[in-house]
Amino acid sequence: MADASAAGAGGIRIANVGHTYRPPRGRPVTALEEVSLEVAENEFLALLGPSGCGKSTLLYLIGGFLPIESGGISVGGTPVAAPGPDRGVVFQHFALFPWKTVRENVLYGLEKQRLPKAEREARAAAFIEMVHLDGFEDSYPSQLSGGMKQRVAIARTLAMDPGTLLMDEPFGALDAQTRSLMHEELLAILKRTAKTVVFVTHDVQEAVLLADRVAVMTARPGRIKTVVDVADVGGAADAIRDPRFVEKVDFLWGQVRDEALAAQKGGAG
Amino acid sequence: MTAALWRYTPLFLIAAAWEGAIRAGLMDSSLLPPFSEVMAALGRLVVDPELYRHAAASLMREVAGFGLAVIVGIALGIVMAWYVPVRILVNPLVRCIYPMPKSALIPVMIMWLGLGHLAKIGLIFLGCLLPVIVSAFNAARGVDTVLIWSAQAAGATRRQILTEIVLPASLPEILAGVRTSLALSFVLLVSSEFLMAREGLGYMIAFLGEGGVYDAMFAAVLLVTGIGFAADRAYLAVARRLLVWRE
Ligand SMILES: Nc1ncnc2c1ncn2[C@@H]1O[C@H](COP(=O)(O)OP(=O)(O)OP(=O)(O)O)[C@@H](O)[C@H]1O
Ligand SMILES: [Mg+2]
């Protein structure tokens, strides 16, 4: 796929970005510090790092949901200023509209895109089927399991066909079988319509399997610790037995574990 | 059906005790006519066209005052939560007026709006407005930010976010505030009609009481109670409909 060093016009460019949360009560928390990262156009980047290191925060910044306080982010050559349908997001906690049915949730963004009604309906149906939720079109989120909600969130975002996909642990609530099916579906979609992807996960195998490159973040305040090229391994379900695959997974595991330990030590302070 | 009847057993017991106490001479029937007589008076009342003239006047005031309060209150509460200048302007007013006993406004309303419909509508409107504003404001402020982000990422405009996201997300809390207002609206309606009216159910109760027609007066009180109860039940049914998505 795309070459990492040449972040194309459609890629994501993150330069020296920091972010500090300032809750109305309580002391400020520096979540990110001096994060620099480039994701090439149509590249799949997985983001690993210990809990609380700022992965979601980085995704929110790329999404344009949080103000960029220091440094700069551009997507497709345009500085990020606000959220937009060019960047589809799958939120960690799904963020489904509880008063809308599964179908209505998936349709919401399509309506905003002003697609013709017949096409909206067809597209919603196709993506609901893709995540194996046909039969649940008229259910409300409160009637679904966590994994089912997560699949609705994935269908909703993918149906909008954004050029950039920001996914925050999108398969975290799924069982191993469903997760593996979703991996195949996602890779198939990316093969059909190329996208730039930033994919947050805790699962090192999943990262190596899906991604072109894997970035590991340090414990809070999050920085980029290492970036590993894994484009030559993974991509197929049987890749996990490839010794080169195992080697990369082991290496990344070590990196993440070091940071998780650091996070535990620093977590008290 | 039988379950519903069982649920209201305490009411039947009270009616029986009421009747029994007077029959046994434990209570003066000039202070409280026996239940059976009140029921008979109720029977006469419901076929009396006068009742419907009073009821129509009350209904008009109730619907106008309460309806306006709900619409204005929801809009104002949400806008206050969303636009800082509006909040700065309106919030202090809300805070001052909220704890005020609204019946204290009755004389003011008479002075400003006279003895007609307008004074009652104004009173009900003001009284009911506050709980609706407060619930809509709190609900709108509590809307999960990620839902708003989600709509923004889909390409929703600011106005669409208010009407398509903030309003439905706030609905459960708003509906609870509106229910409080509904009960309050009846209190304000009837008490304002006691003091300043020539028609209306509250006026009718006062009029019958002053004329010494106690059985009819109690019948009218029971009727108003029944209407309030039915309105609350109907409201709950509508609210449950609107919130089917909650489990
Ligand atoms: N709204 C907020 N207000 C204050 N602090 C926050 C807020 N959101 C996140 N933080 C802090 O910022 C840090 C980074 O949070 P973030 O959610 O980005 O972590 P994460 O890497 O996504 O973690 P996880 O893997 O558990 O999802 C955390 O330590 C958290 O305490
Ligand atoms: Mg997170």
Coordinates of C-alpha atoms and ligand atoms in Angstrom, one line a residue:
Chain A
M1 CA 0.0 0.0 0.0
A2 CA 1.0 3.6 0.4
D3 CA 4.5 4.6 1.5
A4 CA 4.7 6.0 5.0
S5 CA 7.3 8.6 4.4
A6 CA 5.3 10.4 1.7
A7 CA 2.1 11.6 3.5
G8 CA 0.1 12.4 0.4
A9 CA -2.3 15.2 -0.1
G10 CA -5.1 13.0 1.3
G11 CA -3.2 11.9 4.3
I12 CA -3.2 13.1 7.9
R13 CA -0.4 15.3 9.2
I14 CA 0.0 15.7 12.9
A15 CA 2.7 18.1 14.0
N16 CA 3.7 18.8 17.7
V17 CA 0.2 18.4 19.0
G18 CA -0.5 18.7 22.7
H19 CA -3.7 18.6 24.6
T20 CA -4.5 19.5 28.2
Y21 CA -7.9 18.8 29.7
R22 CA -9.0 21.6 32.1
P23 CA -12.1 20.3 34.0
P24 CA -14.1 23.0 35.7
R25 CA -13.3 21.3 39.0
G26 CA -10.1 19.5 39.6
R27 CA -6.6 20.0 38.2
P28 CA -5.7 20.1 34.6
V29 CA -4.6 16.8 32.9
T30 CA -2.1 16.8 30.1
A31 CA -3.2 14.0 27.9
L32 CA -1.0 14.5 24.9
E33 CA 2.4 16.2 24.5
E34 CA 4.3 16.9 21.3
V35 CA 2.7 14.3 19.2
S36 CA 3.9 14.2 15.6
L37 CA 2.7 11.6 13.2
E38 CA 2.0 11.3 9.5
V39 CA -0.5 8.9 8.0
A40 CA -0.2 8.6 4.2
E41 CA -3.3 8.7 2.0
N42 CA -5.0 5.4 2.1
E43 CA -2.7 4.1 4.7
F44 CA -4.0 2.0 7.6
L45 CA -2.4 3.1 10.9
A46 CA -3.1 1.3 14.1
L47 CA -2.6 3.1 17.4
L48 CA -1.6 1.1 20.5
G49 CA -0.9 2.4 24.0
P50 CA -1.8 1.9 27.6
S51 CA -5.2 2.9 28.9
G52 CA -5.4 6.6 29.5
C53 CA -2.5 7.6 27.3
G54 CA -4.5 9.8 25.1
K55 CA -5.5 7.6 22.1
S56 CA -9.1 8.7 22.1
T57 CA -8.0 12.3 22.6
L58 CA -5.8 12.2 19.6
L59 CA -8.7 10.8 17.5
Y60 CA -11.0 13.5 18.8
L61 CA -8.4 16.1 17.7
I62 CA -8.2 14.7 14.2
G63 CA -12.0 14.5 14.2
G64 CA -12.1 18.3 15.0
F65 CA -14.1 17.7 18.1
L66 CA -11.6 19.3 20.5
P67 CA -9.8 22.6 19.9
I68 CA -6.2 22.2 18.8
E69 CA -4.3 24.2 21.4
S70 CA -0.8 23.6 20.3
G71 CA 0.7 22.3 17.1
G72 CA -1.3 21.6 14.0
I73 CA -3.3 18.8 12.3
S74 CA -4.3 18.7 8.7
V75 CA -6.3 16.1 6.8
G76 CA -6.1 16.0 3.1
G77 CA -4.0 19.2 3.1
T78 CA -6.6 21.2 5.0
P79 CA -6.1 22.2 8.6
V80 CA -8.6 20.6 10.9
A81 CA -11.0 23.2 12.3
A82 CA -14.3 21.4 12.9
P83 CA -15.9 18.0 12.5
G84 CA -17.0 17.1 9.1
P85 CA -18.4 14.1 7.1
D86 CA -15.0 13.7 5.4
R87 CA -13.8 12.1 8.6
G88 CA -16.0 9.2 9.8
V89 CA -15.7 8.3 13.5
V90 CA -16.5 5.1 15.3
F91 CA -16.6 6.2 18.9
Q92 CA -15.3 4.0 21.7
H93 CA -18.7 4.1 23.5
F94 CA -20.6 3.8 20.2
A95 CA -22.5 7.1 20.6
L96 CA -25.7 5.8 19.0
F97 CA -28.8 7.9 19.2
P98 CA -30.9 6.0 21.7
W99 CA -34.2 7.4 20.4
K100 CA -33.5 6.2 16.9
T101 CA -33.8 2.6 15.7
V102 CA -30.9 0.7 14.1
R103 CA -32.0 1.7 10.7
E104 CA -32.6 5.4 11.7
N105 CA -29.2 5.5 13.2
V106 CA -27.6 4.3 10.0
L107 CA -29.7 6.6 7.9
Y108 CA -29.0 9.8 9.9
G109 CA -25.7 10.6 8.2
L110 CA -27.0 9.5 4.8
E111 CA -29.9 12.0 5.1
K112 CA -27.4 14.7 5.9
Q113 CA -25.5 13.8 2.8
R114 CA -28.7 14.4 0.8
L115 CA -28.5 11.1 -1.0
P116 CA -31.7 10.1 -2.9
K117 CA -34.1 8.2 -0.6
A118 CA -33.9 5.0 -2.5
E119 CA -30.1 5.0 -2.4
R120 CA -30.1 5.8 1.3
E121 CA -32.4 3.0 2.1
A122 CA -30.4 0.5 0.0
R123 CA -27.1 1.6 1.5
A124 CA -28.4 1.4 5.0
A125 CA -29.8 -2.1 4.4
A126 CA -26.6 -3.2 2.8
F127 CA -24.4 -2.1 5.8
I128 CA -26.8 -3.4 8.4
E129 CA -26.5 -6.7 6.6
M130 CA -22.8 -6.4 6.4
V131 CA -22.6 -6.3 10.2
H132 CA -25.1 -9.1 10.5
L133 CA -27.8 -7.1 12.1
D134 CA -30.6 -7.7 9.5
G135 CA -33.7 -8.5 11.5
F136 CA -32.8 -5.9 14.1
E137 CA -33.5 -2.8 11.8
D138 CA -36.4 -1.6 14.0
S139 CA -34.8 -2.3 17.4
Y140 CA -33.7 0.5 19.6
P141 CA -30.1 0.6 20.9
S142 CA -31.4 -0.2 24.4
Q143 CA -32.6 -3.5 23.1
L144 CA -29.2 -4.5 21.8
S145 CA -26.1 -6.1 23.4
G146 CA -22.9 -4.2 23.6
G147 CA -21.4 -6.0 20.6
M148 CA -24.5 -5.4 18.5
K149 CA -24.4 -1.6 19.4
Q150 CA -20.8 -1.5 18.3
R151 CA -21.7 -3.1 15.0
V152 CA -24.4 -0.5 14.4
A153 CA -21.9 2.2 15.1
I154 CA -19.5 0.6 12.5
A155 CA -22.3 0.3 9.9
R156 CA -23.4 3.9 10.5
T157 CA -19.9 5.2 9.9
L158 CA -18.9 3.0 7.0
A159 CA -22.2 3.6 5.2
M160 CA -21.2 7.3 4.9
D161 CA -18.1 6.2 3.0
P162 CA -15.8 8.8 4.4
G163 CA -12.3 9.3 3.0
T164 CA -10.8 9.1 6.4
L165 CA -11.9 6.6 9.0
L166 CA -11.2 7.2 12.7
M167 CA -12.0 4.1 14.7
D168 CA -11.7 3.9 18.5
E169 CA -11.5 0.3 19.6
P170 CA -14.2 -0.5 17.1
F171 CA -14.2 -4.3 17.7
G172 CA -13.5 -4.2 21.4
A173 CA -16.9 -5.5 22.4
L174 CA -17.1 -8.3 20.0
D175 CA -16.4 -12.0 20.5
A176 CA -13.4 -13.6 18.6
Q177 CA -15.5 -15.0 15.8
T178 CA -17.5 -11.9 15.1
R179 CA -14.3 -9.8 15.4
S180 CA -12.6 -12.0 12.8
L181 CA -15.6 -11.6 10.4
M182 CA -15.5 -7.9 10.9
H183 CA -11.8 -7.8 10.1
E184 CA -12.5 -9.4 6.8
E185 CA -15.4 -7.1 6.0
L186 CA -13.3 -4.0 6.9
L187 CA -10.4 -5.1 4.7
A188 CA -12.8 -5.9 1.9
I189 CA -14.3 -2.5 2.1
L190 CA -10.9 -0.8 2.1
K191 CA -9.9 -2.8 -0.9
R192 CA -13.0 -1.6 -2.7
T193 CA -12.9 2.1 -1.6
A194 CA -9.5 3.1 -0.4
K195 CA -9.5 5.1 2.8
T196 CA -7.0 6.6 5.3
V197 CA -7.6 4.8 8.6
V198 CA -6.5 5.5 12.1
F199 CA -7.5 2.5 14.2
V200 CA -7.1 2.5 18.0
T201 CA -6.9 -0.9 19.6
H202 CA -5.6 -2.8 22.6
D203 CA -5.2 -5.9 20.6
V204 CA -1.6 -6.1 19.3
Q205 CA -2.5 -9.0 16.9
E206 CA -5.4 -7.1 15.5
A207 CA -3.1 -4.1 14.9
V208 CA -0.5 -6.1 13.1
L209 CA -3.1 -8.1 11.1
L210 CA -5.0 -5.0 9.8
A211 CA -2.5 -2.2 9.7
D212 CA 0.2 -1.0 7.3
R213 CA 2.0 0.6 10.3
V214 CA 1.5 0.4 14.0
A215 CA 2.3 3.4 16.3
V216 CA 2.8 2.8 20.0
M217 CA 2.1 5.6 22.4
T218 CA 3.8 6.3 25.7
A219 CA 2.1 6.4 29.0
R220 CA 0.4 9.7 29.8
P221 CA 1.2 12.4 28.7
G222 CA 1.0 10.5 25.4
R223 CA 3.7 10.8 22.8
I224 CA 4.6 8.5 19.9
K225 CA 7.1 6.0 21.2
T226 CA 7.7 3.9 18.1
V227 CA 6.2 3.3 14.7
V228 CA 6.6 -0.1 13.2
D229 CA 6.0 -1.0 9.6
V230 CA 3.9 -4.2 9.4
A231 CA 2.6 -3.8 5.8
D232 CA 4.5 -6.9 4.8
V233 CA 2.7 -9.2 7.3
G234 CA -0.9 -9.7 8.1
G235 CA -3.8 -9.0 5.8
A236 CA -5.0 -12.6 5.6
A237 CA -6.6 -14.8 8.3
D238 CA -3.8 -17.4 8.2
A239 CA -1.1 -14.7 8.6
I240 CA -1.0 -15.1 12.4
R241 CA 1.1 -18.3 11.9
D242 CA 3.7 -16.5 9.8
P243 CA 6.9 -16.3 12.0
R244 CA 7.5 -12.7 10.8
F245 CA 4.0 -11.9 12.0
V246 CA 4.7 -13.5 15.4
E247 CA 8.0 -11.6 15.7
K248 CA 6.3 -8.2 15.1
V249 CA 3.5 -9.0 17.5
D250 CA 6.1 -10.0 20.2
F251 CA 8.1 -6.9 19.6
L252 CA 5.1 -4.6 19.8
W253 CA 3.8 -6.4 22.9
G254 CA 7.1 -5.6 24.7
Q255 CA 6.8 -2.0 23.7
V256 CA 3.2 -1.7 25.0
R257 CA 3.9 -3.6 28.1
D258 CA 6.7 -1.3 29.1
E259 CA 4.4 1.6 28.8
A260 CA 1.6 -0.1 30.6
L261 CA 4.0 -0.7 33.5
A262 CA 5.1 3.0 33.4
A263 CA 1.4 4.0 33.4
Q264 CA 0.8 1.9 36.5
K265 CA 3.7 3.5 38.3
G266 CA 2.8 7.0 37.2
G267 CA -0.9 6.3 37.6
A268 CA -0.8 7.1 41.3
G269 CA 0.5 10.6 40.7
Chain B
M1 CA -59.4 -4.6 34.7
T2 CA -59.8 -6.5 38.0
A3 CA -56.3 -5.6 38.8
A4 CA -57.1 -1.9 38.3
L5 CA -60.2 -2.3 40.5
W6 CA -58.0 -3.8 43.3
R7 CA -55.5 -1.0 43.0
Y8 CA -58.2 1.5 43.9
T9 CA -59.6 -0.5 46.8
P10 CA -58.4 2.2 49.3
L11 CA -60.6 4.7 47.5
F12 CA -63.6 2.5 47.9
L13 CA -62.8 2.0 51.6
I14 CA -62.6 5.8 52.1
A15 CA -66.0 6.3 50.3
A16 CA -67.5 3.6 52.6
A17 CA -66.0 5.1 55.7
W18 CA -67.2 8.5 54.7
E19 CA -70.8 7.2 54.2
G20 CA -70.6 5.1 57.4
A21 CA -69.3 7.9 59.6
I22 CA -72.1 10.2 58.7
R23 CA -74.8 7.6 58.9
A24 CA -73.5 6.6 62.4
G25 CA -73.6 10.3 63.4
L26 CA -69.9 10.5 63.9
M27 CA -69.7 13.5 61.6
D28 CA -72.0 16.5 61.1
S29 CA -73.8 16.1 57.7
S30 CA -73.9 19.9 57.3
L31 CA -70.1 19.9 57.2
L32 CA -69.8 16.9 55.0
P33 CA -72.8 15.5 53.1
P34 CA -73.0 11.7 52.9
F35 CA -71.1 10.1 50.0
S36 CA -74.4 8.9 48.5
E37 CA -75.8 12.4 48.3
V38 CA -72.7 13.8 46.8
M39 CA -72.9 11.1 44.2
A40 CA -76.5 11.9 43.5
A41 CA -75.5 15.6 43.2
L42 CA -72.7 14.6 40.8
G43 CA -75.3 12.8 38.7
R44 CA -77.3 16.0 38.5
L45 CA -74.2 18.1 37.8
V46 CA -73.0 16.1 34.8
V47 CA -76.3 16.6 33.0
D48 CA -76.4 20.3 33.8
P49 CA -75.4 22.5 30.8
E50 CA -74.0 25.1 33.3
L51 CA -71.3 22.7 34.1
Y52 CA -70.1 22.6 30.5
R53 CA -70.1 26.3 30.3
H54 CA -67.8 26.5 33.3
A55 CA -65.7 23.5 32.1
A56 CA -65.2 25.0 28.7
A57 CA -63.9 28.3 30.3
S58 CA -61.5 26.3 32.5
L59 CA -60.4 24.1 29.7
M60 CA -59.6 27.1 27.5
R61 CA -57.5 28.7 30.2
E62 CA -55.8 25.5 31.0
V63 CA -54.9 24.6 27.5
A64 CA -53.7 28.1 26.6
G65 CA -51.7 28.7 29.8
F66 CA -50.2 25.2 30.1
G67 CA -49.7 24.7 26.4
L68 CA -47.9 28.0 26.0
A69 CA -45.8 27.3 29.1
V70 CA -44.7 23.9 27.7
I71 CA -43.7 25.3 24.3
V72 CA -42.0 28.4 25.5
G73 CA -40.4 26.6 28.4
I74 CA -38.8 23.9 26.3
A75 CA -37.6 26.3 23.7
L76 CA -36.2 28.8 26.3
G77 CA -34.6 26.1 28.5
I78 CA -32.8 24.5 25.5
V79 CA -31.7 27.9 24.1
M80 CA -30.4 28.9 27.5
A81 CA -28.3 25.8 27.7
W82 CA -26.9 26.3 24.3
Y83 CA -26.4 30.1 23.9
V84 CA -24.3 31.7 26.7
P85 CA -25.8 35.3 26.2
V86 CA -29.3 34.0 26.6
R87 CA -28.2 32.1 29.7
I88 CA -26.6 35.1 31.3
L89 CA -29.7 37.1 30.6
V90 CA -32.4 34.6 31.6
N91 CA -30.8 32.5 34.3
P92 CA -30.9 35.1 37.1
L93 CA -34.6 35.7 36.4
V94 CA -35.3 32.0 36.5
R95 CA -33.5 31.6 39.8
C96 CA -35.4 34.5 41.4
I97 CA -38.9 33.5 40.1
Y98 CA -38.5 29.7 40.6
P99 CA -38.9 29.6 44.4
M100 CA -41.7 32.2 44.5
P101 CA -45.2 30.9 45.4
K102 CA -47.0 31.5 42.2
S103 CA -50.4 32.1 43.9
A104 CA -48.9 35.3 45.2
L105 CA -49.1 36.5 41.7
I106 CA -52.9 36.3 41.6
P107 CA -53.5 39.9 42.8
V108 CA -50.8 41.1 40.4
M109 CA -52.4 39.3 37.6
I110 CA -55.8 40.8 38.4
M111 CA -54.2 44.2 38.5
W112 CA -52.5 43.8 35.2
L113 CA -54.8 41.6 33.2
G114 CA -58.2 42.1 34.8
L115 CA -60.8 39.5 35.7
G116 CA -61.1 37.8 32.3
H117 CA -59.4 34.8 30.8
L118 CA -56.1 36.6 30.3
A119 CA -55.2 36.8 34.0
K120 CA -55.7 33.1 34.6
I121 CA -53.8 32.2 31.4
G122 CA -51.0 34.5 32.5
L123 CA -50.9 32.9 35.9
I124 CA -50.9 29.4 34.7
F125 CA -48.3 30.3 32.1
L126 CA -45.9 31.9 34.5
G127 CA -46.4 29.2 37.1
C128 CA -45.8 26.3 34.7
L129 CA -43.1 27.9 32.7
L130 CA -40.5 27.7 35.4
P131 CA -40.4 23.9 36.1
V132 CA -40.4 23.4 32.3
I133 CA -37.5 25.8 31.7
V134 CA -35.5 24.3 34.5
S135 CA -36.0 20.7 33.4
A136 CA -35.3 21.6 29.8
F137 CA -32.2 23.6 30.7
N138 CA -30.7 20.9 33.0
A139 CA -31.5 18.1 30.5
A140 CA -30.0 20.0 27.6
R141 CA -26.8 20.7 29.5
G142 CA -26.5 17.1 30.4
V143 CA -26.7 15.8 26.9
D144 CA -23.8 13.4 26.2
T145 CA -21.2 15.4 24.2
V146 CA -20.3 12.4 22.1
L147 CA -23.9 12.4 20.7
I148 CA -23.4 15.9 19.6
W149 CA -20.0 15.1 18.1
S150 CA -21.6 12.2 16.3
A151 CA -24.2 14.4 14.7
Q152 CA -21.5 17.0 13.8
A153 CA -19.4 14.3 12.1
A154 CA -22.5 13.3 10.1
G155 CA -22.7 16.9 8.9
A156 CA -25.5 18.3 11.0
T157 CA -25.9 22.1 11.4
R158 CA -26.1 23.9 14.7
R159 CA -29.9 24.2 14.4
Q160 CA -30.3 20.5 13.4
I161 CA -28.2 19.6 16.4
L162 CA -30.7 21.4 18.7
T163 CA -33.8 20.0 17.2
E164 CA -32.6 16.5 16.2
I165 CA -30.2 15.7 19.0
V166 CA -30.5 17.9 22.0
L167 CA -34.3 17.9 22.1
P168 CA -34.9 14.2 21.8
A169 CA -32.0 13.4 24.2
S170 CA -33.5 15.8 26.7
L171 CA -37.0 14.5 26.4
P172 CA -37.1 12.1 29.3
E173 CA -36.1 14.8 31.8
I174 CA -38.3 17.4 30.1
L175 CA -41.3 15.2 30.3
A176 CA -40.8 14.8 34.0
G177 CA -40.7 18.6 34.4
V178 CA -43.8 19.0 32.3
R179 CA -45.7 16.5 34.5
T180 CA -44.9 18.6 37.6
S181 CA -46.2 21.6 35.7
L182 CA -49.4 19.8 34.7
A183 CA -50.3 19.2 38.4
L184 CA -49.4 22.8 39.2
S185 CA -51.5 24.1 36.4
F186 CA -54.6 22.6 37.9
V187 CA -53.8 24.2 41.3
L188 CA -53.3 27.6 39.8
L189 CA -56.4 27.3 37.5
V190 CA -58.8 26.4 40.3
S191 CA -57.4 28.7 42.9
S192 CA -57.3 31.7 40.5
E193 CA -60.9 30.9 39.6
F194 CA -61.9 31.0 43.3
L195 CA -60.7 34.5 43.7
M196 CA -61.2 36.2 40.4
A197 CA -63.8 34.8 38.0
R198 CA -67.3 34.7 36.8
E199 CA -67.0 31.4 35.2
G200 CA -64.9 28.3 35.4
L201 CA -64.8 25.1 37.6
G202 CA -63.1 26.9 40.4
Y203 CA -65.7 29.6 40.3
M204 CA -68.4 27.0 40.3
I205 CA -67.0 25.4 43.5
A206 CA -66.8 28.7 45.3
F207 CA -70.3 29.7 44.1
L208 CA -71.9 26.5 45.2
G209 CA -70.1 26.7 48.6
E210 CA -71.3 30.3 49.2
G211 CA -74.8 29.3 48.2
G212 CA -74.7 26.5 50.8
V213 CA -75.3 23.7 48.2
Y214 CA -72.7 21.5 49.8
D215 CA -73.6 18.2 48.1
A216 CA -73.1 19.9 44.7
M217 CA -70.0 21.6 45.9
F218 CA -68.4 18.4 47.0
A219 CA -69.5 16.8 43.7
A220 CA -67.8 19.6 41.8
V221 CA -64.6 19.1 43.9
L222 CA -64.7 15.3 43.2
L223 CA -65.2 16.1 39.5
V224 CA -62.2 18.5 39.4
T225 CA -60.1 15.9 41.2
G226 CA -61.2 13.3 38.7
I227 CA -60.3 15.5 35.8
G228 CA -56.8 16.2 37.2
F229 CA -56.3 12.5 37.7
A230 CA -57.4 11.6 34.2
A231 CA -55.2 14.3 32.8
D232 CA -52.2 12.9 34.6
R233 CA -52.9 9.4 33.4
A234 CA -53.4 10.6 29.9
Y235 CA -50.1 12.5 30.1
L236 CA -48.3 9.4 31.4
A237 CA -49.7 7.3 28.5
V238 CA -48.5 9.9 26.0
A239 CA -45.1 10.2 27.7
R240 CA -44.6 6.4 27.6
R241 CA -45.4 6.5 23.9
L242 CA -42.8 9.1 23.3
L243 CA -40.2 7.2 25.3
V244 CA -40.6 3.7 23.9
W245 CA -36.9 3.7 23.0
R246 CA -36.0 3.7 26.7
E247 CA -35.8 0.4 28.3
Ligands
LIG1 N1 -13.1 15.1 29.5 C1 -12.0 15.0 30.2 N2 -11.7 15.7 31.3 C2 -10.5 15.6 31.9 N3 -9.6 14.6 31.7 C3 -9.8 13.8 30.7 C4 -11.0 13.9 29.9 N4 -11.0 13.0 28.9 C5 -9.9 12.3 29.1 N5 -9.1 12.8 30.1 C6 -7.8 12.3 30.6 O1 -7.0 12.3 29.5 C7 -6.2 11.1 29.5 C8 -6.3 10.5 28.1 O2 -7.6 10.1 27.9 P1 -8.1 9.2 26.6 O3 -9.5 8.9 26.7 O4 -7.6 9.9 25.4 O5 -7.2 7.9 26.9 P2 -7.2 6.5 26.0 O6 -5.8 6.3 25.6 O7 -8.3 6.6 24.9 O8 -7.6 5.5 27.1 P3 -8.4 4.1 26.9 O9 -7.6 3.1 26.2 O10 -8.7 3.7 28.3 O11 -9.7 4.4 26.1 C9 -6.7 10.3 30.6 O12 -5.7 10.1 31.5 C10 -7.9 11.0 31.2 O13 -7.8 11.0 32.6
MG2 MG -10.0 5.7 24.6

